[in-house]
PDB file of C-alpha atoms in Angstrom:
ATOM      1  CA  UNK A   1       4.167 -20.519   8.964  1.00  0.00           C
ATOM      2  CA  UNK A   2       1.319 -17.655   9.095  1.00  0.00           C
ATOM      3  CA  UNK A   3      -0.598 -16.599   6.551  1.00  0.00           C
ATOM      4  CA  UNK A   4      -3.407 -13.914   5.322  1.00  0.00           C
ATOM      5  CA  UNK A   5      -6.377 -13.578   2.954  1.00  0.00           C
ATOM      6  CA  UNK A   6      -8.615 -11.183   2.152  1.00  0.00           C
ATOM      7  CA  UNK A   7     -11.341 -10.587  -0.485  1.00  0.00           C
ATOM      8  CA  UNK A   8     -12.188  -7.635  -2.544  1.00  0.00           C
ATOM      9  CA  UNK A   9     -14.901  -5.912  -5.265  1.00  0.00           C
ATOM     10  CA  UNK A  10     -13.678  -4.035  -8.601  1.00  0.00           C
ATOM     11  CA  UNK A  11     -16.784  -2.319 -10.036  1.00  0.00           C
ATOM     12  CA  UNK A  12     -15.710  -3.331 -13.562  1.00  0.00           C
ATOM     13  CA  UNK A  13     -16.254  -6.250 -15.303  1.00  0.00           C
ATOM     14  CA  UNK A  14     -13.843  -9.098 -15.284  1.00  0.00           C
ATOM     15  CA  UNK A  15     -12.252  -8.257 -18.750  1.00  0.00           C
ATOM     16  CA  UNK A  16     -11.448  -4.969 -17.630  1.00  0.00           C
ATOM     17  CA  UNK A  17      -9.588  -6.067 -14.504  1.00  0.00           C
ATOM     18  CA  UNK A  18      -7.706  -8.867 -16.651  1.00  0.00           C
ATOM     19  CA  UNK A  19      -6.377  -6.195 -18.926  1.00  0.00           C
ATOM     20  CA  UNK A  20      -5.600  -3.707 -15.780  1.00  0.00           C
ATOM     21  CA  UNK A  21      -3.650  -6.926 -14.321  1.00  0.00           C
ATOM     22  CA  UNK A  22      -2.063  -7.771 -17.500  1.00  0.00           C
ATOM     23  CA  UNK A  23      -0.421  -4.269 -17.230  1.00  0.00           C
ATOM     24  CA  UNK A  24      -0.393  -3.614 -13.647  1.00  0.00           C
ATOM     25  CA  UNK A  25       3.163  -2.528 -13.750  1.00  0.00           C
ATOM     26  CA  UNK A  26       4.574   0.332 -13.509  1.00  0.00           C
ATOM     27  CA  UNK A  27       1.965   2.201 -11.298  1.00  0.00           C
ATOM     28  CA  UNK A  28       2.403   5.020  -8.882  1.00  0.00           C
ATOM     29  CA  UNK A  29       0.752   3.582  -6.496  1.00  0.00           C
ATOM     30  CA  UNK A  30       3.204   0.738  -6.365  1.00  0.00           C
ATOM     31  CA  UNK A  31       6.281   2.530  -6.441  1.00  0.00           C
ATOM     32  CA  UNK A  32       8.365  -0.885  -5.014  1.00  0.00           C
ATOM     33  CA  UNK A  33       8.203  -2.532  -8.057  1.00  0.00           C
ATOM     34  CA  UNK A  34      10.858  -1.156 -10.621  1.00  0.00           C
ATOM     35  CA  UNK A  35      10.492  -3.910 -13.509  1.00  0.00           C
ATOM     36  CA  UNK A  36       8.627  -6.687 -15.062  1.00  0.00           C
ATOM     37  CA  UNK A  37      10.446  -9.095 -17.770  1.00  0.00           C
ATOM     38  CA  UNK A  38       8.465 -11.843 -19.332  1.00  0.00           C
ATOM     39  CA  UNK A  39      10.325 -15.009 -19.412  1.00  0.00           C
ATOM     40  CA  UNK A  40       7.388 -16.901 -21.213  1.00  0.00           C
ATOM     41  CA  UNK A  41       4.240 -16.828 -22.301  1.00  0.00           C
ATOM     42  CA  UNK A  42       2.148 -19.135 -24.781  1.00  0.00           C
ATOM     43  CA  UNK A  43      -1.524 -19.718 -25.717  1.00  0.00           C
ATOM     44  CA  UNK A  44      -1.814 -23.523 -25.019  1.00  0.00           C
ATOM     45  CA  UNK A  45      -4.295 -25.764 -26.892  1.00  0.00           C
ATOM     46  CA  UNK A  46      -6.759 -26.098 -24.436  1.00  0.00           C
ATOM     47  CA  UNK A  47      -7.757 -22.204 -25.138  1.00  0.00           C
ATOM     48  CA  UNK A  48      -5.487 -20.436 -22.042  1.00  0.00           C
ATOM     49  CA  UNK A  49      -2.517 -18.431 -21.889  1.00  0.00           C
ATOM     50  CA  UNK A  50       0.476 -19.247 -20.016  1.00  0.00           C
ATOM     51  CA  UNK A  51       2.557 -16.391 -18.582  1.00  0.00           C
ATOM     52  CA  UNK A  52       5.786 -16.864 -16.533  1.00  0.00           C
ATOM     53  CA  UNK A  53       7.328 -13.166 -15.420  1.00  0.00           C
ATOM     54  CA  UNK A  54      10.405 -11.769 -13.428  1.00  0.00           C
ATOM     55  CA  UNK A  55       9.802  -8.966 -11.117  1.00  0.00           C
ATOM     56  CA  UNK A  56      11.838  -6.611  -9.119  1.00  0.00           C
ATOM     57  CA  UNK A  57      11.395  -5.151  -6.794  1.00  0.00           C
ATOM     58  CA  UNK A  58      12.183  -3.686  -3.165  1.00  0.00           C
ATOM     59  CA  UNK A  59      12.650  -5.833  -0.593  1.00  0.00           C
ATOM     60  CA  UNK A  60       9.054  -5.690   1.208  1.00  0.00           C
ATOM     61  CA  UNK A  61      10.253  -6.868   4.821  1.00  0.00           C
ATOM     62  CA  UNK A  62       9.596  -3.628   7.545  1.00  0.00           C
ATOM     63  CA  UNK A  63      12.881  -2.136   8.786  1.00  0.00           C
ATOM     64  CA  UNK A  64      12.459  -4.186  11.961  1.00  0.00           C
ATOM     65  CA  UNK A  65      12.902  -7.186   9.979  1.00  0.00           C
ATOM     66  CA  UNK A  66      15.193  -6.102   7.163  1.00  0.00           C
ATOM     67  CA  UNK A  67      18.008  -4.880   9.885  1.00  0.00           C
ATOM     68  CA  UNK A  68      17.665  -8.530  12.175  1.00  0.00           C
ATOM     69  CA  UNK A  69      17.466 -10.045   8.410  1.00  0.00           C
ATOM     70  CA  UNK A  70      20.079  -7.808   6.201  1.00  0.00           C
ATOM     71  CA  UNK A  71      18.115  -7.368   2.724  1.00  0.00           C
ATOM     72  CA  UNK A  72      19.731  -6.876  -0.919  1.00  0.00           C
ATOM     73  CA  UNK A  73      18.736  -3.745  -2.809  1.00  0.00           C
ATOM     74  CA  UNK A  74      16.616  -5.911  -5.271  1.00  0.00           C
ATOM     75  CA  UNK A  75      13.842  -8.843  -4.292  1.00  0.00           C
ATOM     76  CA  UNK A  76      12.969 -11.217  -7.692  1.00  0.00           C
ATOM     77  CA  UNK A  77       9.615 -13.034  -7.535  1.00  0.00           C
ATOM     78  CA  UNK A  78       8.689 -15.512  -9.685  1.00  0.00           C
ATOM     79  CA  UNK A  79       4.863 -15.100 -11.279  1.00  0.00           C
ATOM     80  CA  UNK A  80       3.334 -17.453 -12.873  1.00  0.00           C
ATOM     81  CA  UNK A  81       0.278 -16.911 -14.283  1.00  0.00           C
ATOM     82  CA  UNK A  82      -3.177 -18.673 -16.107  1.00  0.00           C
ATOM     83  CA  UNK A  83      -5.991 -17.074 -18.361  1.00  0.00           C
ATOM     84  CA  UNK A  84      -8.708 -19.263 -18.985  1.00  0.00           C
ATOM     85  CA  UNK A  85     -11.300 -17.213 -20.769  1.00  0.00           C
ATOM     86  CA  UNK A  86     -13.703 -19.758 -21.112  1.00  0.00           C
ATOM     87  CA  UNK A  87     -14.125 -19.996 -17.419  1.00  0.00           C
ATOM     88  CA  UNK A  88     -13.259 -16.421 -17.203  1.00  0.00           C
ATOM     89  CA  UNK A  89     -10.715 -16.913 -14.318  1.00  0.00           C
ATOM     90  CA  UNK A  90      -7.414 -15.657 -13.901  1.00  0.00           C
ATOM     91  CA  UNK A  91      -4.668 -17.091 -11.185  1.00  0.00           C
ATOM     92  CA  UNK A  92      -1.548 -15.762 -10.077  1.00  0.00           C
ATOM     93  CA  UNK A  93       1.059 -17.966  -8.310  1.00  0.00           C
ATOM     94  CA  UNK A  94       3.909 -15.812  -7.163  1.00  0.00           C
ATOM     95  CA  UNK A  95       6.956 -16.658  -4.712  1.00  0.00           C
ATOM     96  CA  UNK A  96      10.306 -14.836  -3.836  1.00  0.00           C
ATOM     97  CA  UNK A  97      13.615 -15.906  -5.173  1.00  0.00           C
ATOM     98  CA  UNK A  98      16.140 -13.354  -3.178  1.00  0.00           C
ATOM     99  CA  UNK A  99      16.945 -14.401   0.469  1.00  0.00           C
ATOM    100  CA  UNK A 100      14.547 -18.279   0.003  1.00  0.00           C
ATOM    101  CA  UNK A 101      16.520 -19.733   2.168  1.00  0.00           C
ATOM    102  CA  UNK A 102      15.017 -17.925   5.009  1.00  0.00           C
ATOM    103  CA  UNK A 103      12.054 -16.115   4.242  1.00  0.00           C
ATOM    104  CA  UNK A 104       9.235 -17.917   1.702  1.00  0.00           C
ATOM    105  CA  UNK A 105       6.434 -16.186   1.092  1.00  0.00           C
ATOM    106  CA  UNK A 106       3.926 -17.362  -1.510  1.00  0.00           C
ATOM    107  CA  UNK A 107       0.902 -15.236  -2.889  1.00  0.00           C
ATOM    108  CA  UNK A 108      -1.941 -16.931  -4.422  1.00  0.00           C
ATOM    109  CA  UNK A 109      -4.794 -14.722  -6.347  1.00  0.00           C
ATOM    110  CA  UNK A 110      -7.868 -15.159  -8.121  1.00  0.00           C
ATOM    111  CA  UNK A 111     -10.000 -13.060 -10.753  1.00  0.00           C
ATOM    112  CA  UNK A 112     -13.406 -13.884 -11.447  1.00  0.00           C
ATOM    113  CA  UNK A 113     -16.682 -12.804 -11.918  1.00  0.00           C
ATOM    114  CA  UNK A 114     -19.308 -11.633  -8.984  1.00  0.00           C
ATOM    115  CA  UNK A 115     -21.668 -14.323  -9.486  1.00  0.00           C
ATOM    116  CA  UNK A 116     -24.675 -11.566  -8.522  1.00  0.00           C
ATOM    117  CA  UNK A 117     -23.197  -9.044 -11.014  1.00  0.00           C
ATOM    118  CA  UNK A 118     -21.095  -9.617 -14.139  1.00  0.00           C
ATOM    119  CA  UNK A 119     -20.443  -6.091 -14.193  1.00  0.00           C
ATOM    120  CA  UNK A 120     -18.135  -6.828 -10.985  1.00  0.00           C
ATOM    121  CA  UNK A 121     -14.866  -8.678 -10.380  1.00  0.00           C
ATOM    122  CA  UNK A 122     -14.050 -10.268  -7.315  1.00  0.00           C
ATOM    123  CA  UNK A 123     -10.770 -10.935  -6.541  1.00  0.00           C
ATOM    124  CA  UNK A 124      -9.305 -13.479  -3.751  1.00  0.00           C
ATOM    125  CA  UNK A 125      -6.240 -12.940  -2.182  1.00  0.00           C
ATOM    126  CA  UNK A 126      -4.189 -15.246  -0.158  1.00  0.00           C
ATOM    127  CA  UNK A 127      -0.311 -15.199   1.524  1.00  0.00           C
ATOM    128  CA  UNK A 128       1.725 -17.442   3.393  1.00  0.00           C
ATOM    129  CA  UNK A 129       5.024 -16.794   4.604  1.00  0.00           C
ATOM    130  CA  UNK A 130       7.513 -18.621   6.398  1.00  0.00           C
ATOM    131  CA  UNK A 131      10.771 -17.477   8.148  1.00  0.00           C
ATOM    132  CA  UNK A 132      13.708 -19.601   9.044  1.00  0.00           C
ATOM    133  CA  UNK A 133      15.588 -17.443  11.818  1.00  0.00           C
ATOM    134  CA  UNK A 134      15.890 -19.332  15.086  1.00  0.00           C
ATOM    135  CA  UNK A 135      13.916 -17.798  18.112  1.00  0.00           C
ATOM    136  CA  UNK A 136      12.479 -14.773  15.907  1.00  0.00           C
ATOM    137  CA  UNK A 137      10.190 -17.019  13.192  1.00  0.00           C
ATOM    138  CA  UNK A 138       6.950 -15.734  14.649  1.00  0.00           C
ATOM    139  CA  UNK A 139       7.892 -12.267  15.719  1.00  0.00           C
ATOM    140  CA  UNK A 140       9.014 -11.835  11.813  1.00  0.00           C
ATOM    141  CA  UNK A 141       6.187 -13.551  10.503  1.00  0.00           C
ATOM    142  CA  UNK A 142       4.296 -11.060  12.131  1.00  0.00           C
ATOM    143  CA  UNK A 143       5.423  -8.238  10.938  1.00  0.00           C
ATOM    144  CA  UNK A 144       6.091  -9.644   7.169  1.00  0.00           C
ATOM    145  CA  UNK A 145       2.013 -10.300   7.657  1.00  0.00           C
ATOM    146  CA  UNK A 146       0.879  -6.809   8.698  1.00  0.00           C
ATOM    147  CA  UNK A 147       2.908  -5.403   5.717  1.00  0.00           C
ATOM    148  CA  UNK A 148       0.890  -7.546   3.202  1.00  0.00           C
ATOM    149  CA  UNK A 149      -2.359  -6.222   4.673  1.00  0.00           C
ATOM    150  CA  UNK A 150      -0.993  -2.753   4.405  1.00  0.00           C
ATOM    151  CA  UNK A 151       0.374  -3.142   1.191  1.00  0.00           C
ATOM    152  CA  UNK A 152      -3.147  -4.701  -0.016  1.00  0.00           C
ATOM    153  CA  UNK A 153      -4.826  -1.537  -0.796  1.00  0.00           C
ATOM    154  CA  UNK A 154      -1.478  -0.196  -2.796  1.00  0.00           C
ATOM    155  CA  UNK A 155      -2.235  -2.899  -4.998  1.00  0.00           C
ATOM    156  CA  UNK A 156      -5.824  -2.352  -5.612  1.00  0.00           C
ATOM    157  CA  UNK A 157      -5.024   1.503  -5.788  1.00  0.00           C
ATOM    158  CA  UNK A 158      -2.869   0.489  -8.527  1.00  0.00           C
ATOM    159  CA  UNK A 159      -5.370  -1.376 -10.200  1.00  0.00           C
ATOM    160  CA  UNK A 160      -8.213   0.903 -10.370  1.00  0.00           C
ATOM    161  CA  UNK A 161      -5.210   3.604 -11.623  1.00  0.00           C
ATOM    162  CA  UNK A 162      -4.152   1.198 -14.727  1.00  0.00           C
ATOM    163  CA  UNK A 163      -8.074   0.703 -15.139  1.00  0.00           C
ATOM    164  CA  UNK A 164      -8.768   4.596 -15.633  1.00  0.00           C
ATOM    165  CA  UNK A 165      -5.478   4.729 -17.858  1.00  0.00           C
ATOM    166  CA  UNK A 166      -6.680   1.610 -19.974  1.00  0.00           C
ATOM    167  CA  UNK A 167     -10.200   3.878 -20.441  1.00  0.00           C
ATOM    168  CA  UNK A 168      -8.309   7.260 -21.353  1.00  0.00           C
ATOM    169  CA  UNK A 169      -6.974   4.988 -24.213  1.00  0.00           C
ATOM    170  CA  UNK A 170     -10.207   3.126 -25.329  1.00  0.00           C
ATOM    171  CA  UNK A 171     -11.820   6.857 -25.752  1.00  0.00           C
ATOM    172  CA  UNK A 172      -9.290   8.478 -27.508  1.00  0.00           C
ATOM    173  CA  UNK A 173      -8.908   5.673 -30.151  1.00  0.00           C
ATOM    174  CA  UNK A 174     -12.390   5.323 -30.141  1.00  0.00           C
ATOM    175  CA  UNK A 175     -12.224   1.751 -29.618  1.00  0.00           C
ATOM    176  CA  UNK A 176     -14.241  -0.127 -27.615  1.00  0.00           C
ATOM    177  CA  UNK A 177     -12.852  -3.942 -27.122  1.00  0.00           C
ATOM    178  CA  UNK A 178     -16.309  -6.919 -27.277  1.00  0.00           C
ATOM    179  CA  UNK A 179     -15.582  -8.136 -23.755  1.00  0.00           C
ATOM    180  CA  UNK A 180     -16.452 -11.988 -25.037  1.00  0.00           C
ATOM    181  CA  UNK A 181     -12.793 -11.563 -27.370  1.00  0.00           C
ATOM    182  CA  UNK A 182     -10.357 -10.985 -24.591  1.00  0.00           C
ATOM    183  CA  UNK A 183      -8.459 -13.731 -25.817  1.00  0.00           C
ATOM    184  CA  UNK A 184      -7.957 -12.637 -29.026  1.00  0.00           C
ATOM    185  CA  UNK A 185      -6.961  -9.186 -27.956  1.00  0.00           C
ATOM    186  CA  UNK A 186      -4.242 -10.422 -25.661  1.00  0.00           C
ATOM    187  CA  UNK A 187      -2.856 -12.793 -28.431  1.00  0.00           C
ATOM    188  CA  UNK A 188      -2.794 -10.048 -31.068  1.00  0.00           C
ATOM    189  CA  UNK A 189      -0.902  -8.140 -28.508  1.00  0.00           C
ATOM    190  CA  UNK A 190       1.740 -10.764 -27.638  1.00  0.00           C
ATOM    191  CA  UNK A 191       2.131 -11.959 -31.522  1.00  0.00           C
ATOM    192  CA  UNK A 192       2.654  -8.055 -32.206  1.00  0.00           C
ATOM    193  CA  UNK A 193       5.443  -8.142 -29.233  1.00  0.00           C
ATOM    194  CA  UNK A 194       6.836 -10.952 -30.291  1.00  0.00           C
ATOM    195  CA  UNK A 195       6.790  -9.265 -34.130  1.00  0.00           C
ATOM    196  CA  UNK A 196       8.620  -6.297 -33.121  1.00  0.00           C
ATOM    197  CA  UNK A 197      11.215  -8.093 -31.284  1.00  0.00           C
ATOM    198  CA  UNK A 198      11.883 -10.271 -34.611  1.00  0.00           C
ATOM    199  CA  UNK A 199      12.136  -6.935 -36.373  1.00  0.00           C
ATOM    200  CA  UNK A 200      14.350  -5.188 -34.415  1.00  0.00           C
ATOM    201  CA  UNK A 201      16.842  -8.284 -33.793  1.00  0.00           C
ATOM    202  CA  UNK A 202      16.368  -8.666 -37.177  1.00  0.00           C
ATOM    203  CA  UNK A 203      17.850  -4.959 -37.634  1.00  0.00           C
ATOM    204  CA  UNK A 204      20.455  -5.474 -35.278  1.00  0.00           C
ATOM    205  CA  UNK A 205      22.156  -8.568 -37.221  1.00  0.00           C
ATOM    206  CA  UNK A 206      22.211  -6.731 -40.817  1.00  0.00           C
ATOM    207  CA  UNK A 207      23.835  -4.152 -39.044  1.00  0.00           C
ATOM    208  CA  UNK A 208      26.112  -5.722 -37.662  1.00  0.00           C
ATOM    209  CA  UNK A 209      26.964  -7.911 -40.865  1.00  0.00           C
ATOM    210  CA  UNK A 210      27.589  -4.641 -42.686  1.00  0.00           C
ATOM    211  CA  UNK A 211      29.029  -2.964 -40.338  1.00  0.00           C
ATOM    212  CA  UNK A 212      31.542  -5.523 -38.585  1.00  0.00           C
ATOM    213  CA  UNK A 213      33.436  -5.241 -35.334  1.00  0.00           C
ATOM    214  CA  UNK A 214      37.045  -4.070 -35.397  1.00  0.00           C
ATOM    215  CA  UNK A 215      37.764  -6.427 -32.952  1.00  0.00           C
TER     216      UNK A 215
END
């Protein structure tokens, strides 16, 4: 097993990043992921909310390793995610589902405040990955970790791009979000999700009462 870490500074406060990370895809500068499907997400009684999402993307092994290997079109990872606004930290657990049963690679991260200057957010970043292929384990392992430190920057790129987008917004509606209400922001915007997804299902099944199959 190898593994790789690395810490970083976003000059914007921590509710900022949250919100950039809450919407981080689709960004140009992270063209390998093509979707994001929540599977779940509440706001448990203790104050935090619970995400669970599906994403896909391209496989992220180098070409050395994807032709000893053989990769699918798609990669799924499993994220899992916690908000505690209180403590104003946010964790990411993600893992890979395509291809588990011989490459495992599990990314930990961590949003929180720079404890010098709240108008910062660190962020700590942490990989693992294991392959199973006899004889080539550490050669692949290798590789799989250089990629993650290249790939690093594409995903703070793609932060600081969602971040600038996210302002754009806030000036044109002339709406500036109190940075202490996070919470309530992100649970207006799920409930109003959630909403329009009621509506429109909603739309669907009178529809289809009035209007029923031929077959």
């Amino acid at each position: 097993m190898s593994s790789w870490s690395s810490e970083h500074i976003f000059e914007h406060p921590w509710e900022d990043v949250v919100r950039a990370a809450f919407r981080k895809y689709p960004n140009p500068c992270n063209p390998a992921v093509k979707g994001v499907d929540v599977v779940d997400r509440r706001v448990c009684p203790k104050g935090t909310i619970q995400s669970h999402r599906l994403l896909s993307t391209e496989f992220p092994l180098p070409d050395v390793a994807a032709r000893i290997i053989g990769t699918p079109d798609r990669n799924f990872i499993s994220e899992h995610s916690t908000l505690n606004p209180t403590h104003k930290l946010f964790k990411l657990e993600s893992r890979n589902l395509t291809l588990g049963h011989l490459v495992t690679v599990h990314e930990h991260l961590e949003y929180y405040p720079h404890p010098e200057d709240r108008s910062k957010t660190c962020l700590r970043q942490k990989s693992t990955v294991r392959v199973n292929v006899p004889f080539l384990s550490g050669y692949l392992e290798k590789l799989l970790i250089e990629n993650f430190e290249k790939n690093a920057q594409k995903g703070r790129n793609g932060m600081e791009w969602v971040m600038n987008q996210i302002k754009e917004e806030d000036t044109s509606s002339r709406v500036k979000p109190e940075s202490s209400d996070i919470l309530t922001q992100l649970e207006m915007k799920f409930k109003k999700e959630a909403e329009d997804f009621k509506q429109s299902m909603g739309s669907f099944l009178k529809n289809t009462q009035t209007n029923p199959s031929p077959l």
